[in-house]
Short mmCIF file of C-alpha atoms in Angstrom, two decimals:
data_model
loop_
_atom_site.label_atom_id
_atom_site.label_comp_id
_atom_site.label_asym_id
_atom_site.label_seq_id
_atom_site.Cartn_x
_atom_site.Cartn_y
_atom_site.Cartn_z
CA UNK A 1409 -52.88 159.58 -228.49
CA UNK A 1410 -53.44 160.67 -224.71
CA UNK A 1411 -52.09 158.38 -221.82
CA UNK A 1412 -55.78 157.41 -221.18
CA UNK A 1413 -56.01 155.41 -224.44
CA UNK A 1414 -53.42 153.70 -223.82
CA UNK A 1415 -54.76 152.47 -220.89
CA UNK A 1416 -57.86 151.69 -222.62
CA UNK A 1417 -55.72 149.91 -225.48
CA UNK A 1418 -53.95 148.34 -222.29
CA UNK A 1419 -56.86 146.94 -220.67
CA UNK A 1420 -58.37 145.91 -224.06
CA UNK A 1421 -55.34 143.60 -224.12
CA UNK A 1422 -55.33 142.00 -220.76
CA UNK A 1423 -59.15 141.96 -220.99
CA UNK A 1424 -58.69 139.30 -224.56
CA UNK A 1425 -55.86 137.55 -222.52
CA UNK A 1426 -58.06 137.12 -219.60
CA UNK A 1427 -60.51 135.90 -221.37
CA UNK A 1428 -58.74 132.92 -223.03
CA UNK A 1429 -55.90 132.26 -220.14
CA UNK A 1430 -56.24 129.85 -217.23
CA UNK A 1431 -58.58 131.11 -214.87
CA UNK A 1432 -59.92 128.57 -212.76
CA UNK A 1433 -58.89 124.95 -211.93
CA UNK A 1434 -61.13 122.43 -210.60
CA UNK A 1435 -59.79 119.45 -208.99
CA UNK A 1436 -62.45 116.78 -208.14
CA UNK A 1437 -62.45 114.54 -205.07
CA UNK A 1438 -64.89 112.12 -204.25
CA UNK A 1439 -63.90 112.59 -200.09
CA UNK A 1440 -62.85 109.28 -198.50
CA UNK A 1441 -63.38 107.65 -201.59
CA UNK A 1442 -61.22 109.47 -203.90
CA UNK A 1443 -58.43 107.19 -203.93
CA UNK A 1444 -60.78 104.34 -205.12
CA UNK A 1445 -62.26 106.16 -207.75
CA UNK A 1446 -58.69 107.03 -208.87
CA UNK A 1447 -58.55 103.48 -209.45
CA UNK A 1448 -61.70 102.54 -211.15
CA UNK A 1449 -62.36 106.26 -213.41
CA UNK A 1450 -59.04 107.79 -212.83
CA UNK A 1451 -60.86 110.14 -215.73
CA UNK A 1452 -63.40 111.32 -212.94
CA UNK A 1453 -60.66 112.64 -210.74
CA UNK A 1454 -58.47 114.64 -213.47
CA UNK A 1455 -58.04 118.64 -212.73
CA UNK A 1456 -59.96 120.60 -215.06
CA UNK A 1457 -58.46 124.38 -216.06
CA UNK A 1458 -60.89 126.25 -217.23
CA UNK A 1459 -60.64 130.15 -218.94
CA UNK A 1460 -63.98 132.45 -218.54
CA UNK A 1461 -64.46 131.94 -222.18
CA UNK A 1462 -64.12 128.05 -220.96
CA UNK A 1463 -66.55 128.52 -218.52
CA UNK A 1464 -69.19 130.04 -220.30
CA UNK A 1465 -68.84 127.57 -222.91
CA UNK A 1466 -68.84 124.71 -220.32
CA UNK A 1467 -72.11 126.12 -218.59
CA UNK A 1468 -73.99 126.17 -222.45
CA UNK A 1469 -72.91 122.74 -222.83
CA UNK A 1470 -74.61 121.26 -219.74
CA UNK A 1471 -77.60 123.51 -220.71
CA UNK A 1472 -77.35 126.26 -217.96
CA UNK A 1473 -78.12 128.60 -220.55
CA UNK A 1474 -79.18 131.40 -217.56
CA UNK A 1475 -76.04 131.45 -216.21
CA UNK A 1476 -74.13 131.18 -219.05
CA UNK A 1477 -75.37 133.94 -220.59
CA UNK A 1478 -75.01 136.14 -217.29
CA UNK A 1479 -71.51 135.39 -217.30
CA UNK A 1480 -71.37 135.86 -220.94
CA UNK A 1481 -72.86 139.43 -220.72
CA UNK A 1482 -71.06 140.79 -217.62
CA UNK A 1483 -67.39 139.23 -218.64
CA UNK A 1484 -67.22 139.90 -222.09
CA UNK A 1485 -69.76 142.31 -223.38
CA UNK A 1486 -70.13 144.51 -220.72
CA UNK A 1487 -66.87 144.76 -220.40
CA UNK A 1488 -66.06 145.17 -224.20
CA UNK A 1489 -69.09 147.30 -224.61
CA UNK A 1490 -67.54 149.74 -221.68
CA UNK A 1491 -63.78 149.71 -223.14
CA UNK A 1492 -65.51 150.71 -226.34
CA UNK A 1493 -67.66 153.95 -224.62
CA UNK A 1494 -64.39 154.94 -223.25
CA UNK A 1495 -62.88 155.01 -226.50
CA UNK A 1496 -65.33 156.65 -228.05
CA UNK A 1497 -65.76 159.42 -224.87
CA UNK A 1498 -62.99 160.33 -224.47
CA UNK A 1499 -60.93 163.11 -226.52
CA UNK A 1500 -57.81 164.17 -227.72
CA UNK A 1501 -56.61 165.64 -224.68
CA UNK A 1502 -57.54 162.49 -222.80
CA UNK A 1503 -60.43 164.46 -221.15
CA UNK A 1504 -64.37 162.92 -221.01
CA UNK A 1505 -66.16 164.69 -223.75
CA UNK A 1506 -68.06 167.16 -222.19
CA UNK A 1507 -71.79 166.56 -222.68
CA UNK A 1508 -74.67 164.34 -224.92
CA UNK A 1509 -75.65 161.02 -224.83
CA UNK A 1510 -71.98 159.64 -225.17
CA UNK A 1511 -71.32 161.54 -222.07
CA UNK A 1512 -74.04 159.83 -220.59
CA UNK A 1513 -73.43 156.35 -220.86
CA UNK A 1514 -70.06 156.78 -220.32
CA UNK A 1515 -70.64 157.64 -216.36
CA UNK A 1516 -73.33 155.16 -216.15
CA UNK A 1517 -70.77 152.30 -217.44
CA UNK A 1518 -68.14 153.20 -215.16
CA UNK A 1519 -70.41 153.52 -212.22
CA UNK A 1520 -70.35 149.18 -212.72
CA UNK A 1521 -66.81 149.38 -213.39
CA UNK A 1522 -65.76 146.32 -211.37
CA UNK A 1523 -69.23 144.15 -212.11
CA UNK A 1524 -67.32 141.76 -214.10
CA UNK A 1525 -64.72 141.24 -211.16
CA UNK A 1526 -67.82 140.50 -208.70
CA UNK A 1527 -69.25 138.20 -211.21
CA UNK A 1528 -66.26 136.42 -211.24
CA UNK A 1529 -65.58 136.23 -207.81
CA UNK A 1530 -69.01 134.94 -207.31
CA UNK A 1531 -68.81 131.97 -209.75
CA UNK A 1532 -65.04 131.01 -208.11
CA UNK A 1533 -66.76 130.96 -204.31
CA UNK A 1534 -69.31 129.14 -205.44
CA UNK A 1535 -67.07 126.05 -206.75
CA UNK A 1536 -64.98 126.72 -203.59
CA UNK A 1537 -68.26 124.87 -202.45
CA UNK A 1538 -68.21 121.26 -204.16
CA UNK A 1539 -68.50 118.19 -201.89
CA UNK A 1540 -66.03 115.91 -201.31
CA UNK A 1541 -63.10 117.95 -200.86
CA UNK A 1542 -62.95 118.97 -204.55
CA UNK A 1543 -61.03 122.10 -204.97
CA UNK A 1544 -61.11 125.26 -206.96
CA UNK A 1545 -58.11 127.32 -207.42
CA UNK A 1546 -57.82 130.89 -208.99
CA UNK A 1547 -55.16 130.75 -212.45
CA UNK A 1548 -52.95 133.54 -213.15
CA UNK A 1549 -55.53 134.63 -215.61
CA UNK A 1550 -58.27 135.55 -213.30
CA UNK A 1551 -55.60 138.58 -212.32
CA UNK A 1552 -55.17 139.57 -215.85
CA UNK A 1553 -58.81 139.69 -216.25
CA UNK A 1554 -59.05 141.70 -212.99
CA UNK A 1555 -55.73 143.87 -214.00
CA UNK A 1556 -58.16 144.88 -217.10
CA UNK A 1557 -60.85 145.40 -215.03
CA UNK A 1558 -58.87 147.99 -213.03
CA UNK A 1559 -57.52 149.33 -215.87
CA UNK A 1560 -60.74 150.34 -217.23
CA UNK A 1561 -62.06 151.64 -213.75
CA UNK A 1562 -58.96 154.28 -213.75
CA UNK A 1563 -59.99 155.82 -216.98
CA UNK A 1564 -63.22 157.73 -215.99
CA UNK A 1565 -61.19 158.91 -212.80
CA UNK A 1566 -57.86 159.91 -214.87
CA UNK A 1567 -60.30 161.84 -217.39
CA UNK A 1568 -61.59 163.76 -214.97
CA UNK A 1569 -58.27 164.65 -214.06
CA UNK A 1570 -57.77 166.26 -217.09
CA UNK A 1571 -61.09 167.80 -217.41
CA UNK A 1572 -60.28 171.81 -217.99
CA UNK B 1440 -79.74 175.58 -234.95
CA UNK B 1441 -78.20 172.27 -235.57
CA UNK B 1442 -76.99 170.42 -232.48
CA UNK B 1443 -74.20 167.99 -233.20
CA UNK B 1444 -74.06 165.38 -230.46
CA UNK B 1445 -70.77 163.53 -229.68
CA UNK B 1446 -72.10 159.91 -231.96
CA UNK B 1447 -72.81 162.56 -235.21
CA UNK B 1448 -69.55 164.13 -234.41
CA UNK B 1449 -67.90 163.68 -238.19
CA UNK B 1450 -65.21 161.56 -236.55
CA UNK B 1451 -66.40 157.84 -238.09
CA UNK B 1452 -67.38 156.85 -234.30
CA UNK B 1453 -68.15 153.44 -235.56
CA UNK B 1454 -65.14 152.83 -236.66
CA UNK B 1455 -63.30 153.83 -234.04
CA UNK B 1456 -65.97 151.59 -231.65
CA UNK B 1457 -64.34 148.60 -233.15
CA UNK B 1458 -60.31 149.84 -231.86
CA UNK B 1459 -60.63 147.86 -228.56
CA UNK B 1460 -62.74 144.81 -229.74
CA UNK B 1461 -60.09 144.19 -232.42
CA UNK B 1462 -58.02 144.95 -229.23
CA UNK B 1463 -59.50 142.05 -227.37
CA UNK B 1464 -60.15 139.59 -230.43
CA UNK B 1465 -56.51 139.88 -231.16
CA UNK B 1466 -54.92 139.26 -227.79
CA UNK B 1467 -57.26 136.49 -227.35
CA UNK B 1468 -56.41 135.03 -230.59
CA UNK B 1469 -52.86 135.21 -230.14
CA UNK B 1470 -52.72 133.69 -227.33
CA UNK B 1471 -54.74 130.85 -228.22
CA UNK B 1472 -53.09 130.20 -230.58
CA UNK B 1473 -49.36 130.64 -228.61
CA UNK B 1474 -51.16 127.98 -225.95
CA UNK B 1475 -52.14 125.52 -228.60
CA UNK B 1476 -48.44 126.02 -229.91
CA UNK B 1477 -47.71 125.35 -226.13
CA UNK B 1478 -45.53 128.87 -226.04
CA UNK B 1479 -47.94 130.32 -222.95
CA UNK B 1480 -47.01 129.83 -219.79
CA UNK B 1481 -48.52 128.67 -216.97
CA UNK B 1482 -50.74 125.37 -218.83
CA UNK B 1483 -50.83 123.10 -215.85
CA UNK B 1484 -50.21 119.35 -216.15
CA UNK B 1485 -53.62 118.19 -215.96
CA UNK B 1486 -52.21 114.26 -215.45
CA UNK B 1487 -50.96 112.83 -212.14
CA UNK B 1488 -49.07 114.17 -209.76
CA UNK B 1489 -47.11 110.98 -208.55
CA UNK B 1490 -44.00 110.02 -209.58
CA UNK B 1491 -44.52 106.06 -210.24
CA UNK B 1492 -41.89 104.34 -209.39
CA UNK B 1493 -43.05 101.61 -212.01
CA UNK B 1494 -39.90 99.75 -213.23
CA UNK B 1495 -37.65 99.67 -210.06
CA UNK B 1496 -35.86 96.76 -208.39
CA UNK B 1497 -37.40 95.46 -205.29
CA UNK B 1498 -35.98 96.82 -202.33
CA UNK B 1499 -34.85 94.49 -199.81
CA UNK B 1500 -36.28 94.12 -196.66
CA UNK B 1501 -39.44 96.06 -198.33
CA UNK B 1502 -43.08 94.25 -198.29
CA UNK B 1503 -44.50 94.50 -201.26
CA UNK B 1504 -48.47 93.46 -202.89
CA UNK B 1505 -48.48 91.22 -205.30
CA UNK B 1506 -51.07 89.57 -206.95
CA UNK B 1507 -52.07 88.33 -211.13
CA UNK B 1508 -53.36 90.39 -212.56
CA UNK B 1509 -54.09 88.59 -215.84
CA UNK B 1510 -53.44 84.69 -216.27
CA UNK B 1511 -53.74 83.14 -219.72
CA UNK B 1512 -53.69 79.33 -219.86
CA UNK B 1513 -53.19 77.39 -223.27
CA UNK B 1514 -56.46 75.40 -225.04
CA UNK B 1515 -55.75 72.41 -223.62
CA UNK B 1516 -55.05 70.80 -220.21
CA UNK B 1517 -52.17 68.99 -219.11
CA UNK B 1518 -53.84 65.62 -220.57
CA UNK B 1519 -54.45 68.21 -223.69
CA UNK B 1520 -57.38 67.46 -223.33
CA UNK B 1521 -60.35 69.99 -223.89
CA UNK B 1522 -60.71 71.95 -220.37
CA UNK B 1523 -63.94 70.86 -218.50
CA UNK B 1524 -64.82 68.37 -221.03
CA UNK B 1525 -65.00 70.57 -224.14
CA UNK B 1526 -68.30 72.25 -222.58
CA UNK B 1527 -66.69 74.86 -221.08
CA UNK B 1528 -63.66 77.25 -220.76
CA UNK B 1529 -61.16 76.83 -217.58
CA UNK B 1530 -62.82 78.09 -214.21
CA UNK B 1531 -59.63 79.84 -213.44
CA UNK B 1532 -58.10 80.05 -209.85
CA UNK B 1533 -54.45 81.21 -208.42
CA UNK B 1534 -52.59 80.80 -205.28
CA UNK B 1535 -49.62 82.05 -203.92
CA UNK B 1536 -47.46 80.81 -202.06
CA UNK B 1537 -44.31 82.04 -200.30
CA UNK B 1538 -41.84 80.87 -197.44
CA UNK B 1539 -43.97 77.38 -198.06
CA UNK B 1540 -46.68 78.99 -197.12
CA UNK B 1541 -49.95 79.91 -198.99
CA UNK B 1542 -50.36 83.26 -198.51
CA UNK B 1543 -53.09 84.04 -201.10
CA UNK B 1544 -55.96 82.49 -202.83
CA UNK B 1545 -57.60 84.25 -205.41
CA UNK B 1546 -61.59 84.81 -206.82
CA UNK B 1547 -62.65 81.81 -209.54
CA UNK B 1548 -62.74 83.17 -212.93
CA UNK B 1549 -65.87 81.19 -214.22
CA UNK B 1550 -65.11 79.71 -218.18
CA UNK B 1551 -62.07 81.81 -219.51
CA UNK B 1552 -58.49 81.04 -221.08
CA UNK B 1553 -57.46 84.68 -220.34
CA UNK B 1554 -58.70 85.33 -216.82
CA UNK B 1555 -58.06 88.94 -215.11
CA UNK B 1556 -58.58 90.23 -211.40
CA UNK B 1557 -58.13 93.82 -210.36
CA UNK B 1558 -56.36 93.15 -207.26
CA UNK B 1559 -59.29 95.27 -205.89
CA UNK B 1560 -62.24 94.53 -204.06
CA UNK B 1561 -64.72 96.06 -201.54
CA UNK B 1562 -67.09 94.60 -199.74
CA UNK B 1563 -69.31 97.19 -198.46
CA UNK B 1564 -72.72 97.25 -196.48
CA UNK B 1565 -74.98 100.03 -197.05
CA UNK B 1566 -74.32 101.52 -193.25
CA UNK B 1567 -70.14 101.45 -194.24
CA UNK B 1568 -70.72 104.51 -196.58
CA UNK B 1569 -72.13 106.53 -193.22
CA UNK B 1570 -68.85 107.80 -192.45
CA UNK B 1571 -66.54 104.64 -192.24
CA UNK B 1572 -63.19 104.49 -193.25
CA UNK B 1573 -61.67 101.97 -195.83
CA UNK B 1574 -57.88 101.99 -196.03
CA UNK B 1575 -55.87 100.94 -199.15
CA UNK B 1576 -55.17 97.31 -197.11
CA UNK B 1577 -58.35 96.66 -196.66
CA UNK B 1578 -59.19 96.73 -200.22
CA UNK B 1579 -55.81 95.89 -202.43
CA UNK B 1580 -56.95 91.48 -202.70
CA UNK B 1581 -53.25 90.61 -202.72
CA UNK B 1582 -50.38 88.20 -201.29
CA UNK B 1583 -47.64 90.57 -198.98
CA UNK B 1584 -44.49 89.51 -199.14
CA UNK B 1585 -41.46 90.52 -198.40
CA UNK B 1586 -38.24 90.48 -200.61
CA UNK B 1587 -35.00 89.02 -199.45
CA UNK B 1588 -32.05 87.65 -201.36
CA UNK B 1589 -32.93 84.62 -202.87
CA UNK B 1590 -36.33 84.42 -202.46
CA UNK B 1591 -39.23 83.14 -204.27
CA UNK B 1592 -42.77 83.01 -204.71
CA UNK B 1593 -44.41 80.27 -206.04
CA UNK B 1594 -47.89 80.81 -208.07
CA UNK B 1595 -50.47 77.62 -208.57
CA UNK B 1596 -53.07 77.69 -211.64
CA UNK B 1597 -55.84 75.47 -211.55
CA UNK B 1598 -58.74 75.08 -213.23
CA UNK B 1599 -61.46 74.86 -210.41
CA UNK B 1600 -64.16 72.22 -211.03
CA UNK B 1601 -67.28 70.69 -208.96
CA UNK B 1602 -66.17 67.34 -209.03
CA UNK B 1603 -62.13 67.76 -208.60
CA UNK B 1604 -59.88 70.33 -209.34
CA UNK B 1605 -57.39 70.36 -212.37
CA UNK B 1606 -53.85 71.95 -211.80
CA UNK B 1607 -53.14 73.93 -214.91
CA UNK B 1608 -49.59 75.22 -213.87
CA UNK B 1609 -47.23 75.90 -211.38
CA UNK B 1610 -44.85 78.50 -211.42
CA UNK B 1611 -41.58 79.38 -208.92
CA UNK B 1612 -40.87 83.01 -209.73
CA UNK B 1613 -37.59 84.40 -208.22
CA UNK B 1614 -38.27 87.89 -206.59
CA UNK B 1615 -34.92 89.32 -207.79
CA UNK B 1616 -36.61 88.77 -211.15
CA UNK B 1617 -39.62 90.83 -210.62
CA UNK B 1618 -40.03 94.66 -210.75
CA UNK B 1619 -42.63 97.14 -209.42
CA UNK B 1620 -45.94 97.06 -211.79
CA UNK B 1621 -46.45 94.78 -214.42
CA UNK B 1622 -44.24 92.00 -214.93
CA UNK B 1623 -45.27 89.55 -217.77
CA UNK B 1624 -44.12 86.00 -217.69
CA UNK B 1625 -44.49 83.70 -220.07
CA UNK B 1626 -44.50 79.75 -220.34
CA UNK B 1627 -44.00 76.98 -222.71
CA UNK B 1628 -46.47 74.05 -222.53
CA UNK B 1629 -45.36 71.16 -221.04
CA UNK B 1630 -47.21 67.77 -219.34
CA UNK B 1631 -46.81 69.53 -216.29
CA UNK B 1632 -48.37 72.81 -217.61
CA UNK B 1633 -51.44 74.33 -219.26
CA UNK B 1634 -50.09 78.23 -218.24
CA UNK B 1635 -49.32 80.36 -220.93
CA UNK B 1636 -48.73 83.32 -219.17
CA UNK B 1637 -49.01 85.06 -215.97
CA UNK B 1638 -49.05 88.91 -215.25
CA UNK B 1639 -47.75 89.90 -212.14
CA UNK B 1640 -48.45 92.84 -209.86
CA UNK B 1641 -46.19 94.17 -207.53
CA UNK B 1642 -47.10 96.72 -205.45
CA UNK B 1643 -45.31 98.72 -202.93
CA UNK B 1644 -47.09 97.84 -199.26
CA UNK B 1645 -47.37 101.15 -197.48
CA UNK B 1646 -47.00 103.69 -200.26
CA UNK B 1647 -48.94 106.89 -201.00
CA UNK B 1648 -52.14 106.06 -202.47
CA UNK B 1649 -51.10 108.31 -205.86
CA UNK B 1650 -47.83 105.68 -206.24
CA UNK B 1651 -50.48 102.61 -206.00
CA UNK B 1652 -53.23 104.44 -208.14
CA UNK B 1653 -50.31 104.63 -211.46
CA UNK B 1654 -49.10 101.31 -210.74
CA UNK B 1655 -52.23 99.68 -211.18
CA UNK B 1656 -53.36 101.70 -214.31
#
């Protein structure tokens, strides 16, 4: 087994940890009000930690089925579905096979390679956002999703490497 | 001349496709299943962040809120007689009074034997939620008082009718005897009262909002 599918096997691990862990925490405020609605629906006001998975699940839930499937395809399938070409492309030696469709689709996927970090990044800005001095906070497993992430993106590069 | 691309390569590619989703199913597994165990670290206490001091001996020289939060008066009046006439429940009212002084009067509580108040209220006008700001003494309905050694509070329960006003209890409460948050007291009936039972609220005056928020609860 060649160094580079290790990384793969690697990134295929933080990518399932990342995908489950902590990732975001919301924590609602209703601005100059908050402390009274502490009072009245202290329930309102509770921090909310959400994983990706959590997310996506979340934005199905309140019927955002657009973005939920977005999220859906470029956190977990894409990045699944690109883990999985790597896999498959690359050989023994830990070089990109050489040619074919395999070959292919392997330098389209990694051309996206950090597509599922943007995505990300773009949902956490826009809760940055709420009113009323709610917060968002990144968890420690947005960085384990974004470790696997850049675990996948050195594989193309390290094949080359060892191309002949 | 057969061409044999890399997916008809005799290798079982297909198999091999599903090494790094089992990868990912796994690890995501597992760890669910070590968070539900509570093993994982980093799961954040999603409950309040204030320590509540709920419990604790007044401090003296402190000013503290303090207001009923629930009274409960027997069936009967002091005559044990039915309470408005047998019509009605109680129309329940408190006061309190400290140094000799009354220092609090609180909302009627129109026909109930168990009567509750929040020890909250805001009166706002539609222009007050343009941008002004209501502080925690504006809006906590309560007596201040202060504790000292020795002192005492005294807590009248009537029953407040059109024609005249019934007392239904009166109550001297020593402060030493009180702690922050809930204190329940109860009383026996007597001809001189109808109370079964008074909860008190203390409050710390001047305390971070969070503190006041989990004392209240």
């Amino acid at each position: 087994m060649s160094r580079n599918h290790l990384l793969i096997l690697l990134s295929s691990a933080l990518l399932g940890v990342g995908l489950v862990a902590p990732t975001l925490t919301i924590r609602p405020q209703a601005g100059e009000f908050s402390w009274l609605v502490e009072i009245l629906a202290p329930e309102e006001l509770v921090p909310s930690t959400y994983s990706i998975v959590g997310v996506i699940r979340e934005l199905y839930h309140i019927g955002d089925v657009f973005l939920a499937g977005v999220l859906g395809l470029f956190s977990i399938v894409f990045p699944v579905f690109k883990l999985c070409l790597y896999w498959l492309g690359i050989d023994r030696s830990g070089s990109l096979v050489s040619s074919g469709s395999l070959y292919e689709w392997t330098t389209r996927a990694s051309k996206f390679s950090m597509a599922e970090v943007f995505v990300l990044a773009l949902v956490i800005l826009s809760v940055k956002a709420l009113p009323g001095g709610s917060s968002a906070t990144m968890e420690w497993g947005a960085y384990v999703f974004v470790g696997s992430a850049l675990g996948a993106m050195l594989v193309p590069t390290l094949a080359k490497k060892n191309e002949p | 001349m057969t061409h044999i691309s890399d997916f008809d390569a005799p290798k079982k590619p297909w198999l091999r496709l599903m090494v790094p989703i089992l990868i990912v199913l796994g690890f995501a597994v597992l760890f669910v299943i070590m968070d539900q165990n509570g093993k994982a670290p980093g799961r954040e206490d999603q409950g309040p962040t204030g320590k509540s001091p709920m419990g604790a001996k007044l401090q003296e020289g402190q000013t503290y809120y303090l207001f009923a939060s629930e009274i409960e008066l027997y069936p009967t009046n002091l005559k044990n007689d039915a309470w408005d006439g047998g019509k009605n429940g109680p129309d329940i009212r408190y006061r309190i009074l400290w140094q000799g002084n009354q220092v609090f009067e609180s909302e009627e509580k129109e026909d109930s034997l168990i009567a509750d108040w929040s020890g909250l209220s805001l009166d706002l006008e539609w222009t007050d939620l343009m941008g002004k700001s209501i502080s925690p003494d504006e809006a906590i309905k309560a007596a201040r008082i202060r504790y000292e050694k020795g002192g005492l509070v005294e807590v009248e329960v009537e029953d407040d009718d059109v024609a005249d006003d019934d007392e239904a209890g009166r109550a001297e409460i020593q402060l030493k005897d009180l702690r922050l948050g809930r204190n329940e007291i109860p009383f026996e009936k007597t001809s001189v009262n109808a109370v079964r039972r008074i909860n008190l609220r203390v409050l710390p005056h001047g305390s971070a909002i969070r503190d006041l928020v989990d004392l209240m609860k």
